[in-house]
Short mmCIF file of C-alpha atoms and ligand atoms in Angstrom, two decimals:
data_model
loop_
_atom_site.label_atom_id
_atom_site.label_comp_id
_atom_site.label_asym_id
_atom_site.label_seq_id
_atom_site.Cartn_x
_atom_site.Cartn_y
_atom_site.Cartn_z
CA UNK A 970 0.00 0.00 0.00
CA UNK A 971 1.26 3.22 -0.81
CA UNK A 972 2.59 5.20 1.95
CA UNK A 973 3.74 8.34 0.33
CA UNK A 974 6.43 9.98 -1.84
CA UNK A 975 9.83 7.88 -1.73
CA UNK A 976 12.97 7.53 -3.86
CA UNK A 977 13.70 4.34 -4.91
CA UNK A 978 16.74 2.74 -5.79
CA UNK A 979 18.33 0.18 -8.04
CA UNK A 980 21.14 -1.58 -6.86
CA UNK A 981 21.58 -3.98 -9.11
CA UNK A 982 22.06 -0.85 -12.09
CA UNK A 983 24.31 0.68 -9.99
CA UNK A 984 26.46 -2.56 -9.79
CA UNK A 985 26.31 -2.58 -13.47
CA UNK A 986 27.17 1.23 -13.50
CA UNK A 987 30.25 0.65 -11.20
CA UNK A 988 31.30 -2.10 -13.48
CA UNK A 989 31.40 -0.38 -16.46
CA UNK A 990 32.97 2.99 -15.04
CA UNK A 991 35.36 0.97 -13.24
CA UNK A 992 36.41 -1.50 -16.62
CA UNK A 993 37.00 2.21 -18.25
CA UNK A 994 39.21 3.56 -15.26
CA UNK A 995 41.28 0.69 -15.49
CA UNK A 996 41.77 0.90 -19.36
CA UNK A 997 42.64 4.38 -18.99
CA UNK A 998 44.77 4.93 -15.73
CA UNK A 999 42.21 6.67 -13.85
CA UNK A 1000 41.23 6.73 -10.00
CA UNK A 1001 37.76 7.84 -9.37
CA UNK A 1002 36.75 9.53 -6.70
CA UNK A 1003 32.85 9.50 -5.92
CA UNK A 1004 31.34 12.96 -5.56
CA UNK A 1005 29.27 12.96 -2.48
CA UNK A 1006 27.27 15.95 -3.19
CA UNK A 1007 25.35 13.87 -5.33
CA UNK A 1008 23.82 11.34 -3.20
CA UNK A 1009 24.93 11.20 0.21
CA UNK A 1010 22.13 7.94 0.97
CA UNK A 1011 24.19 5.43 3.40
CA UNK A 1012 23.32 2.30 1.20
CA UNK A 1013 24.90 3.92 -1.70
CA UNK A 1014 27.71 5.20 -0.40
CA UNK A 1015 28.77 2.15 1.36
CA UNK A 1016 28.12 0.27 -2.00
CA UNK A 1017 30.53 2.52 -3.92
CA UNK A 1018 32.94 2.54 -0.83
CA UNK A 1019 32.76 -1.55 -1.69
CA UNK A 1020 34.22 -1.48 -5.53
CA UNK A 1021 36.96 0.60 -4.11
CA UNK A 1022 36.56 3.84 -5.09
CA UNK A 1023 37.77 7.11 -3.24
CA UNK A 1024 35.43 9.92 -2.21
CA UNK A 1025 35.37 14.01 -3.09
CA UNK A 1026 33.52 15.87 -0.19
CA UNK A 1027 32.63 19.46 -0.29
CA UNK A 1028 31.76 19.87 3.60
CA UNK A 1029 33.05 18.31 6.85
CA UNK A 1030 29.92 17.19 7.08
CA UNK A 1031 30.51 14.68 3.84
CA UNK A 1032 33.84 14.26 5.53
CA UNK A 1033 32.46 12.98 8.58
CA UNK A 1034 29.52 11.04 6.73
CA UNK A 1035 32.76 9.29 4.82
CA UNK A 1036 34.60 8.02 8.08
CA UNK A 1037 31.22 7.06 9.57
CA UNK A 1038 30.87 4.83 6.09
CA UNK A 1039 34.67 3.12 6.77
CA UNK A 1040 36.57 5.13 3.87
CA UNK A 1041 40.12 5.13 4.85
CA UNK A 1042 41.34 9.19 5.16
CA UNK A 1043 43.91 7.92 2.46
CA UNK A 1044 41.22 7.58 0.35
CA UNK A 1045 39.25 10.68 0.81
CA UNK A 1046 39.99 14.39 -1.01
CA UNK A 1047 38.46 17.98 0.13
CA UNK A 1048 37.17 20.85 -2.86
CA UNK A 1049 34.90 23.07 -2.07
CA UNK A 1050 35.07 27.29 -2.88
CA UNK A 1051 34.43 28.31 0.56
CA UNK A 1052 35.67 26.10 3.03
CA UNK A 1053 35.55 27.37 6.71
CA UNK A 1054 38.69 27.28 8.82
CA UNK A 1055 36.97 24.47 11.40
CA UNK A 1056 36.59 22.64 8.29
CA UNK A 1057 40.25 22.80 6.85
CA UNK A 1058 41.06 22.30 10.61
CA UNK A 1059 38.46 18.66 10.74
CA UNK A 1060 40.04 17.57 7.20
CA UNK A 1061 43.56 17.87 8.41
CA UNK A 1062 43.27 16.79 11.70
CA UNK A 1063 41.71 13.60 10.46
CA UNK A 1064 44.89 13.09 7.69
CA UNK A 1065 42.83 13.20 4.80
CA UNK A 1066 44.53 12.17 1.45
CA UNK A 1067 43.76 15.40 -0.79
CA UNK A 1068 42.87 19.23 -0.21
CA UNK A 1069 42.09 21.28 -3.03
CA UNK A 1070 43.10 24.44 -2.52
CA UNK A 1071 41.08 26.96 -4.80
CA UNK A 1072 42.57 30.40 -3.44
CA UNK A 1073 45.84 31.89 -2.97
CA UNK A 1074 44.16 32.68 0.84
CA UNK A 1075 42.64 29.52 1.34
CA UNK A 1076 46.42 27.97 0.47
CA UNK A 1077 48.04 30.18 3.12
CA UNK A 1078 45.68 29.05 5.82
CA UNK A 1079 46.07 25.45 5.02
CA UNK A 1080 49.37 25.60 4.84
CA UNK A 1081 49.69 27.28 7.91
CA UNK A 1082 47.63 24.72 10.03
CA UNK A 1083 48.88 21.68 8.15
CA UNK A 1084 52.56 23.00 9.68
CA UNK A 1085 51.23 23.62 12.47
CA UNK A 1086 49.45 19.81 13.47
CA UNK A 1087 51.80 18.37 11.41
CA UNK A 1088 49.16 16.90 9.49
CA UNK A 1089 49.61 14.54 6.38
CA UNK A 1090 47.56 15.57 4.16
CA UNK A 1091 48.53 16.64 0.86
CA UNK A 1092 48.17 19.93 -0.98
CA UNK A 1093 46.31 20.71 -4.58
CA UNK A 1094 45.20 23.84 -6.57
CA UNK A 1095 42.30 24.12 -8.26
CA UNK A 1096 42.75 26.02 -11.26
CA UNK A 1097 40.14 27.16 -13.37
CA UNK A 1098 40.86 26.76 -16.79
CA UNK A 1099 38.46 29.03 -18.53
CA UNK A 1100 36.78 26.69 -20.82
CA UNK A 1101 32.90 27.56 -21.07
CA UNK A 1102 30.67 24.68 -22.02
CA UNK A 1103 26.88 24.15 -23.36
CA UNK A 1104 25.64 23.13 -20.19
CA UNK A 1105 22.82 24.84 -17.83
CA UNK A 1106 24.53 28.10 -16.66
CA UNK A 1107 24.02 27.35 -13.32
CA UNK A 1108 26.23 24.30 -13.06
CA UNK A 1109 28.47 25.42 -15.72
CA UNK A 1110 32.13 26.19 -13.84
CA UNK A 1111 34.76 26.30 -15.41
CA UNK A 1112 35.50 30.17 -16.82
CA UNK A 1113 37.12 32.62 -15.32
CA UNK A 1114 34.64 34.55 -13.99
CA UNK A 1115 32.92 31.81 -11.81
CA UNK A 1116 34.18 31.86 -8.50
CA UNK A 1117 35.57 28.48 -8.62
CA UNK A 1118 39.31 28.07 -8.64
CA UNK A 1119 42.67 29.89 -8.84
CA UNK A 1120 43.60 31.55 -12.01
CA UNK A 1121 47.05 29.42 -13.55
CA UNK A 1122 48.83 32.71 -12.77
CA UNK A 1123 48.57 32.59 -9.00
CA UNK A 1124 49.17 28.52 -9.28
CA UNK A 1125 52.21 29.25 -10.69
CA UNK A 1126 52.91 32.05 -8.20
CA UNK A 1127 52.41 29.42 -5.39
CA UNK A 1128 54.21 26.65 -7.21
CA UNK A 1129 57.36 28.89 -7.87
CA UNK A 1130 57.50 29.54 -4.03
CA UNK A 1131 56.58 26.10 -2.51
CA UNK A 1132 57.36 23.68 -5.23
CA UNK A 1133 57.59 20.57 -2.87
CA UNK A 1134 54.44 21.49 -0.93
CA UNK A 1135 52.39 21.50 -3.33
CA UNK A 1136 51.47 17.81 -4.87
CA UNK A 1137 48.96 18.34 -7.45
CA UNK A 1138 46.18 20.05 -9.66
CA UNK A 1139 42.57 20.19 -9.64
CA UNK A 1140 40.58 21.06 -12.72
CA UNK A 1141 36.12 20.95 -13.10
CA UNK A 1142 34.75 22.30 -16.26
CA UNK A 1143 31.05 22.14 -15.19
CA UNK A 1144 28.17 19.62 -14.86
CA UNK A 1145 25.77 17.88 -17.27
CA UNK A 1146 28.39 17.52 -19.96
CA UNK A 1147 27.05 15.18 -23.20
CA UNK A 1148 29.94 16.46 -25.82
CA UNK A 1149 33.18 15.01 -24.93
CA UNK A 1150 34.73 18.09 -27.16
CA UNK A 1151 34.69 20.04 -23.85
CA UNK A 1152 36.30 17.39 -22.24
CA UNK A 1153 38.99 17.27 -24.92
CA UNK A 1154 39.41 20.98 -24.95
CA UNK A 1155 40.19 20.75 -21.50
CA UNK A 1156 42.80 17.50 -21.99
CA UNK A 1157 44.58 20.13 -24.14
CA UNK A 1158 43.96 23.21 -21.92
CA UNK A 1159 45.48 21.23 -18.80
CA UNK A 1160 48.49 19.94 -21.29
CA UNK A 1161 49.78 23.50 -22.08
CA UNK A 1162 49.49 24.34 -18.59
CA UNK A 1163 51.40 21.49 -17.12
CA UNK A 1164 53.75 22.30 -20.06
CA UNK A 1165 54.29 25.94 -19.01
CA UNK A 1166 54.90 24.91 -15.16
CA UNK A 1167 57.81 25.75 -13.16
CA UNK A 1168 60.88 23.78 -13.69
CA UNK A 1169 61.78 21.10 -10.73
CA UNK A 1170 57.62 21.02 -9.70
CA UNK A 1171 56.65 17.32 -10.27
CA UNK A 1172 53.08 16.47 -10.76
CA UNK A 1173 52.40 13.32 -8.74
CA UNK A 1174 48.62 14.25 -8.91
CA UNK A 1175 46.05 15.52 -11.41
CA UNK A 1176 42.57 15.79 -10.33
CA UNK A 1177 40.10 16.18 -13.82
CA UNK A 1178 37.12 16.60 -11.45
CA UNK A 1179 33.29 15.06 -13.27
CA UNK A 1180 31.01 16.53 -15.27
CA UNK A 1181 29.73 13.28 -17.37
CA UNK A 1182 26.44 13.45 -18.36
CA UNK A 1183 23.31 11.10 -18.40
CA UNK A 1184 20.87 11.15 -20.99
CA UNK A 1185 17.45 12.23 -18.99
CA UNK A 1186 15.61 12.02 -22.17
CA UNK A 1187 15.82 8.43 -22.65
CA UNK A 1188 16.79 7.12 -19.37
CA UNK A 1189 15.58 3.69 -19.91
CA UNK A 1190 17.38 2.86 -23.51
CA UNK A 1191 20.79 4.73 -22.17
CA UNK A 1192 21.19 4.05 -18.46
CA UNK A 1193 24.73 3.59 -18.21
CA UNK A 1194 26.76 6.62 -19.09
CA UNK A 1195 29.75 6.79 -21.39
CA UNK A 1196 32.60 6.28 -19.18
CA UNK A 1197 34.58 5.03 -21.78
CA UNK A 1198 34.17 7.92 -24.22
CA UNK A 1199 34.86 10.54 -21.41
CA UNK A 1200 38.26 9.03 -19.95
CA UNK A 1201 39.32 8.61 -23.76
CA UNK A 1202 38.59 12.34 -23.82
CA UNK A 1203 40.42 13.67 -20.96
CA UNK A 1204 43.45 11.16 -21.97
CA UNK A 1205 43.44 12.60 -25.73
CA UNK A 1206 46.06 14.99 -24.94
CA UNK A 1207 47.31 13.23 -21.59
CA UNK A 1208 48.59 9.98 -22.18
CA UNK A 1209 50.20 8.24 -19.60
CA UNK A 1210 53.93 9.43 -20.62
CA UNK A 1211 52.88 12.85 -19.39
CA UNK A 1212 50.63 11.66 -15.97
CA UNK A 1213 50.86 8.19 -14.91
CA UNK A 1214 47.11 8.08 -13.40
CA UNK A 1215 44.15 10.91 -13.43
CA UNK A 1216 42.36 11.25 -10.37
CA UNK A 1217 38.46 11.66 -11.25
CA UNK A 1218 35.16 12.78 -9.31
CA UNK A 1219 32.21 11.61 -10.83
CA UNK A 1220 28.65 12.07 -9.16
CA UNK A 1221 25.78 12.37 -11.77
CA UNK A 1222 27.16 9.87 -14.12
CA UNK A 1223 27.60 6.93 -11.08
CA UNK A 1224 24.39 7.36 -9.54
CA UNK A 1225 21.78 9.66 -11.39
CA UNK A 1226 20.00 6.20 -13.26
CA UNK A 1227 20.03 4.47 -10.69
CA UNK A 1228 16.83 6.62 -8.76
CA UNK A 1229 13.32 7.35 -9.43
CA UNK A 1230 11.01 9.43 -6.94
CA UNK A 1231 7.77 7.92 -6.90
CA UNK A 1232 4.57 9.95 -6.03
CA UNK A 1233 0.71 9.75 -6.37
CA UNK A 1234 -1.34 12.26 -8.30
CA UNK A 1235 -3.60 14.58 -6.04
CA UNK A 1236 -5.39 16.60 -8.16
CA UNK A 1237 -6.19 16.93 -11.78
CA UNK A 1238 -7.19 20.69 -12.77
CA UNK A 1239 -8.80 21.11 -16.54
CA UNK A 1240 -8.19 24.79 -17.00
CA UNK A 1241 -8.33 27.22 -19.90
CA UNK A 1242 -4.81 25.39 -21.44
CA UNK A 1243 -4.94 22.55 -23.47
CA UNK A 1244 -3.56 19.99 -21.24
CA UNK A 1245 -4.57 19.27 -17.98
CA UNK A 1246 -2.92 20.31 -14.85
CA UNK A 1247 -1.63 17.53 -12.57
CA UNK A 1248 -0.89 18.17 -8.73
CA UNK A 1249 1.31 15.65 -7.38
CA UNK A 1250 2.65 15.06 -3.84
CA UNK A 1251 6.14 15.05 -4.54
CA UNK A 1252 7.77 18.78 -5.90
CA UNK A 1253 10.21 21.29 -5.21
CA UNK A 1254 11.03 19.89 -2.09
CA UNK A 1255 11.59 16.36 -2.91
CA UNK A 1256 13.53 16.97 -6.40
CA UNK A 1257 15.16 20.44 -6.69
CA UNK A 1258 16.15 20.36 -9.90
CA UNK A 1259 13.16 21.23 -12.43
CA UNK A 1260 12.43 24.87 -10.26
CA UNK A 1261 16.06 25.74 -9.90
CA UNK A 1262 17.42 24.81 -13.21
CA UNK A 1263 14.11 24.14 -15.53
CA UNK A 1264 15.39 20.51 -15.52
CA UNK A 1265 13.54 17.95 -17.57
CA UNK A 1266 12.94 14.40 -16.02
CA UNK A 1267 11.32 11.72 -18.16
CA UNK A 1268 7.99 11.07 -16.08
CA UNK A 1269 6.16 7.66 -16.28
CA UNK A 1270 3.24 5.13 -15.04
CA UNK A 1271 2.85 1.92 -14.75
CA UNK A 1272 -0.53 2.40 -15.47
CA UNK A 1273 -2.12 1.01 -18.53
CA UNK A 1274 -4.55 2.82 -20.45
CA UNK A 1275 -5.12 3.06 -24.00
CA UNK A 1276 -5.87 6.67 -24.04
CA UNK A 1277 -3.10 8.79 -23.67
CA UNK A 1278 -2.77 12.52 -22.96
CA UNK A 1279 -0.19 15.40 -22.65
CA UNK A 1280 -0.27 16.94 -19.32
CA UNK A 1281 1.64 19.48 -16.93
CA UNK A 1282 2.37 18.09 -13.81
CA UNK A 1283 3.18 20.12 -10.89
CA UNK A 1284 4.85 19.84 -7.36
CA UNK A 1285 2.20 21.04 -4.32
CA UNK A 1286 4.58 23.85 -2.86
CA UNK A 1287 3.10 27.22 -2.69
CA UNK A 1288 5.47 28.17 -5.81
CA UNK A 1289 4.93 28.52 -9.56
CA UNK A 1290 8.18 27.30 -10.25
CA UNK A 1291 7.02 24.17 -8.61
CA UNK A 1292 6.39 22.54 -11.48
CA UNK A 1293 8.17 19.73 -13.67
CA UNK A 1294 7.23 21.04 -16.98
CA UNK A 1295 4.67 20.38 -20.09
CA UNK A 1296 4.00 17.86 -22.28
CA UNK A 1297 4.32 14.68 -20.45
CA UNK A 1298 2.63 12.32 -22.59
CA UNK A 1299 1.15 9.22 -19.89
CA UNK A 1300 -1.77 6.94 -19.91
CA UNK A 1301 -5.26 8.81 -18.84
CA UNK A 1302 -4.20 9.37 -14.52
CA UNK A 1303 -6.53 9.80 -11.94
CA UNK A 1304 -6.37 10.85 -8.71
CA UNK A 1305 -4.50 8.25 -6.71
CA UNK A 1306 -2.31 6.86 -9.84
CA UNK A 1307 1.53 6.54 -8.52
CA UNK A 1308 3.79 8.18 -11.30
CA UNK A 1309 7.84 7.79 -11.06
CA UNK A 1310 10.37 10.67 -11.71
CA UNK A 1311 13.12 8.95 -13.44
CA UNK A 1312 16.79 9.59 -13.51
CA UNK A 1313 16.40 11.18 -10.09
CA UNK A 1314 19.30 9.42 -8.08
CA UNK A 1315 21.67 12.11 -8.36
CA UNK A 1316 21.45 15.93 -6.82
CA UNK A 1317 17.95 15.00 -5.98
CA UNK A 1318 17.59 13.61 -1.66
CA UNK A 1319 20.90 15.62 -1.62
CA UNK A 1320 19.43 18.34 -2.88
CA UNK A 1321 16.12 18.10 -0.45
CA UNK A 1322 14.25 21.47 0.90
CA UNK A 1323 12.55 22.02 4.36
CA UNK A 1324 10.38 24.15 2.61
CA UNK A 1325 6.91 23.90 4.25
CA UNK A 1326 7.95 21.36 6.86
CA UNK A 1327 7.03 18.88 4.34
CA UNK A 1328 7.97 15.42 5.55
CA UNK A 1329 10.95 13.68 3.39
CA UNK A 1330 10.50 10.80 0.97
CA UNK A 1331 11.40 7.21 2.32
CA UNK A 1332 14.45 5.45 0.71
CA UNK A 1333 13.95 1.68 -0.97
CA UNK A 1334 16.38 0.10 -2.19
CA UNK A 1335 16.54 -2.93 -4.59
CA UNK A 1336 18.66 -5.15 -5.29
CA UNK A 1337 18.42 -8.74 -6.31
CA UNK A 1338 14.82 -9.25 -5.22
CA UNK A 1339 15.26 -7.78 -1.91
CA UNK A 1340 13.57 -4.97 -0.97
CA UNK A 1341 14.84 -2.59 1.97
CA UNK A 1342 13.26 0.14 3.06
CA UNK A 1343 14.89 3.47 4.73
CA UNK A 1344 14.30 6.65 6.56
CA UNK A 1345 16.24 9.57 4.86
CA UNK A 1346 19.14 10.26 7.24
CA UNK A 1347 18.57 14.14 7.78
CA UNK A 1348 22.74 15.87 8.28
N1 LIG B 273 33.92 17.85 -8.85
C1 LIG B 273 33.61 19.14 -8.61
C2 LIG B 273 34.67 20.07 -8.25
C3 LIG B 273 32.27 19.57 -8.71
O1 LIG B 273 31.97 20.85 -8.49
C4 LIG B 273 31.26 18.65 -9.08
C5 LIG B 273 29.88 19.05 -9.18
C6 LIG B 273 31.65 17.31 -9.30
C7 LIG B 273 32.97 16.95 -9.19
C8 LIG B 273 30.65 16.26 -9.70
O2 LIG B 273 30.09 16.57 -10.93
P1 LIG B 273 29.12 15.53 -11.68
O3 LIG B 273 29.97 14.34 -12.11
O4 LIG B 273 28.04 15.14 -10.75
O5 LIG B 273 28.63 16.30 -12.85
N2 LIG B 273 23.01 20.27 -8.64
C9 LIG B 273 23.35 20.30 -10.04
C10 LIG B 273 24.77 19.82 -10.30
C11 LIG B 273 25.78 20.60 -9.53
C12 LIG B 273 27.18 20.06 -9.73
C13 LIG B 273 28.11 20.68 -8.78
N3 LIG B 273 29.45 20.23 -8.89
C14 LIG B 273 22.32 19.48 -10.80
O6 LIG B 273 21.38 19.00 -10.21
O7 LIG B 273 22.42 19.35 -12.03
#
């Protein structure tokens, strides 16, 4: 019996999805290191922790949530554009592998506590390498006027002064990415830099970032996402001669299939329009992304009816915005029909609103033919 909105997830795709990105890391000489911010669920993290990969936090609370899932700190890096000193303080005091530096003040304090706790963790700068790609401009990162990053000049600045402290670079172009030209621009960007580096600075670590995309169009035909394609990309211009292994920091691409949000219809509205209006339980709140960035995800029903229609279907938040768009083509609903909100496994619990005290969606996972059901752990 339906008990309200949840997210449910696949385990057995995301198996399939390790497989696959882990088959292309190996062929290309990459380390992958999961990017938290998009699904921080225990289940899946301790899955992904399983197959060995590393993890990219952006918070000491990911940091903590990391340790808590049995990461080793050796296995754990630090990014993040406005990192608080307690934080840089937490990551280094627990010996974290990586930090990514991404200002020329944010380096000073770092290096300054790391001397001071003697802490192992190593040192990297994130320089942005002003390449703008066709993605939503909101998750779009990577030119120079976004705040993410160091520009190559002060890099170089740093390097020149503390060319044994510093162990490595950290490039991210932006989110959502489908052309793997933008990844090759930036294989070539990166090689010119590392070309134009002080002399006697060795590279032991380069840090690509993510940025693969998924198709949300077609969800069910394409649900593994081209790992291969991507690492070929970024190695285009990069070939092991020049870096031994990329470090990588894919979110979206590992676990965005693998969701769905399943909700009921409410309400169904004829108005003026030609399509009628469909209030759902499950909106803003539950699944940021169609409000913040007009994101389209493929909506569907196991329902069978001959008759099909085109409807708008909106969240029940007291917004406009709340709404996931026009033109989703289903099987006549009525009130009480369940629908499911694919491709929603990625930036969409982690991304979850208090807005109107609504109450959050359960977690199920699947996996095999076992069924377990979770609360959403609240940070
Ligand atoms: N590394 C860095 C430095 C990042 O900023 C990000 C994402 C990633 C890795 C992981 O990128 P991915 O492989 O997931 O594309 N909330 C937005 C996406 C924001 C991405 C932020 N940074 C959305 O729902 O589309």
């Amino acid at each position: 019996m339906y008990q309200g909105p949840f997210y449910q997830y696949d385990l057995d795709l995301l198996n399939r999805t390790l497989s696959e990105a882990l088959r292309a890391a190996s062929e290309n000489n990459c380390s992958m290191y999961y990017a938290m911010k998009a699904n921080h669920e225990s289940k899946i993290l301790e899955k992904i922790k399983s197959k060995g990969l590393g993890v990219d936090c952006v918070s000491s609370g990911e940091i903590e949530r990391a340790l808590e899932i049995g990461w080793a700190s050796s296995k754990i890096v630090f990014a993040g554009s406005g990192k608080t000193l307690n934080e840089i303080s937490y990551a280094l005091s627990n010996d974290i592998y990586m930090i990514h530096c991404e200002s020329v003040e944010e380096f000073e304090l770092v290096k300054d506590l790391k001397e001071q706790i003697n802490s192992q963790t190593l040192i990297a700068l994130r320089i942005n390498p002003d390449i703008s790609v066709d993605t939503h401009s909101k998750i779009s990162t990577g030119e120079r006027h976004h705040k993410f990053g160091m520009s190559f000049e002060e890099a170089t600045m740093i390097i020149s002064e503390h060319p044994t402290l510093v162990r490595g670079l950290h490039f991210h172009v932006g989110s959502q990415i489908l052309d793997m030209q933008y990844f090759e621009d930036l294989s070539l960007k990166v090689r010119s830099l590392i070309e134009q580096l002080p002399n006697g600075f060795k590279l032991n670590y380069l840090n690509l970032g993510g940025g693969l995309g998924i198709d949300y169009r077609n969800p069910e035909r394409n649900p593994i996402a081209n790992f291969e394609g991507w690492m070929n990309a970024l190695r285009i211009h990069l070939p092991t001669s020049i870096i031994e292994t990329i470090s990588l920091e894919p979110g979206r691409s590992i676990v965005g299939q693998c969701g769905r949000l399943v909700g009921q219809v409410q309400y169904i509205k004829h108005k003026d329009s030609d399509q009628p209006l469909v209030i759902l339980d499950v909106g803003m709140s539950e699944l940021l992304r169609p409000a913040l960035y007009d994101a389209r995800h493929k909506i569907t029903t196991r329902k069978e009816d001959m008759i099909e229609e085109n409807y708008t279907i909106h969240g029940p938040s007291c917004e406009s915005s709340d709404h996931f768009g026009f033109d989703h083509r289903l099987p006549r609903l009525n009130r009480g029909d369940l629908v499911e909100i694919l491709s929603t496994g990625a930036y969409g619990s982690s991304m979850q609103l208090n807005y109107n005290l609504r109450k959050a969606p359960k977690s199920k996972f699947i996996e095999g033919n076992i069924y377990t059901e979770l609360k959403i752990k609240v940070a």
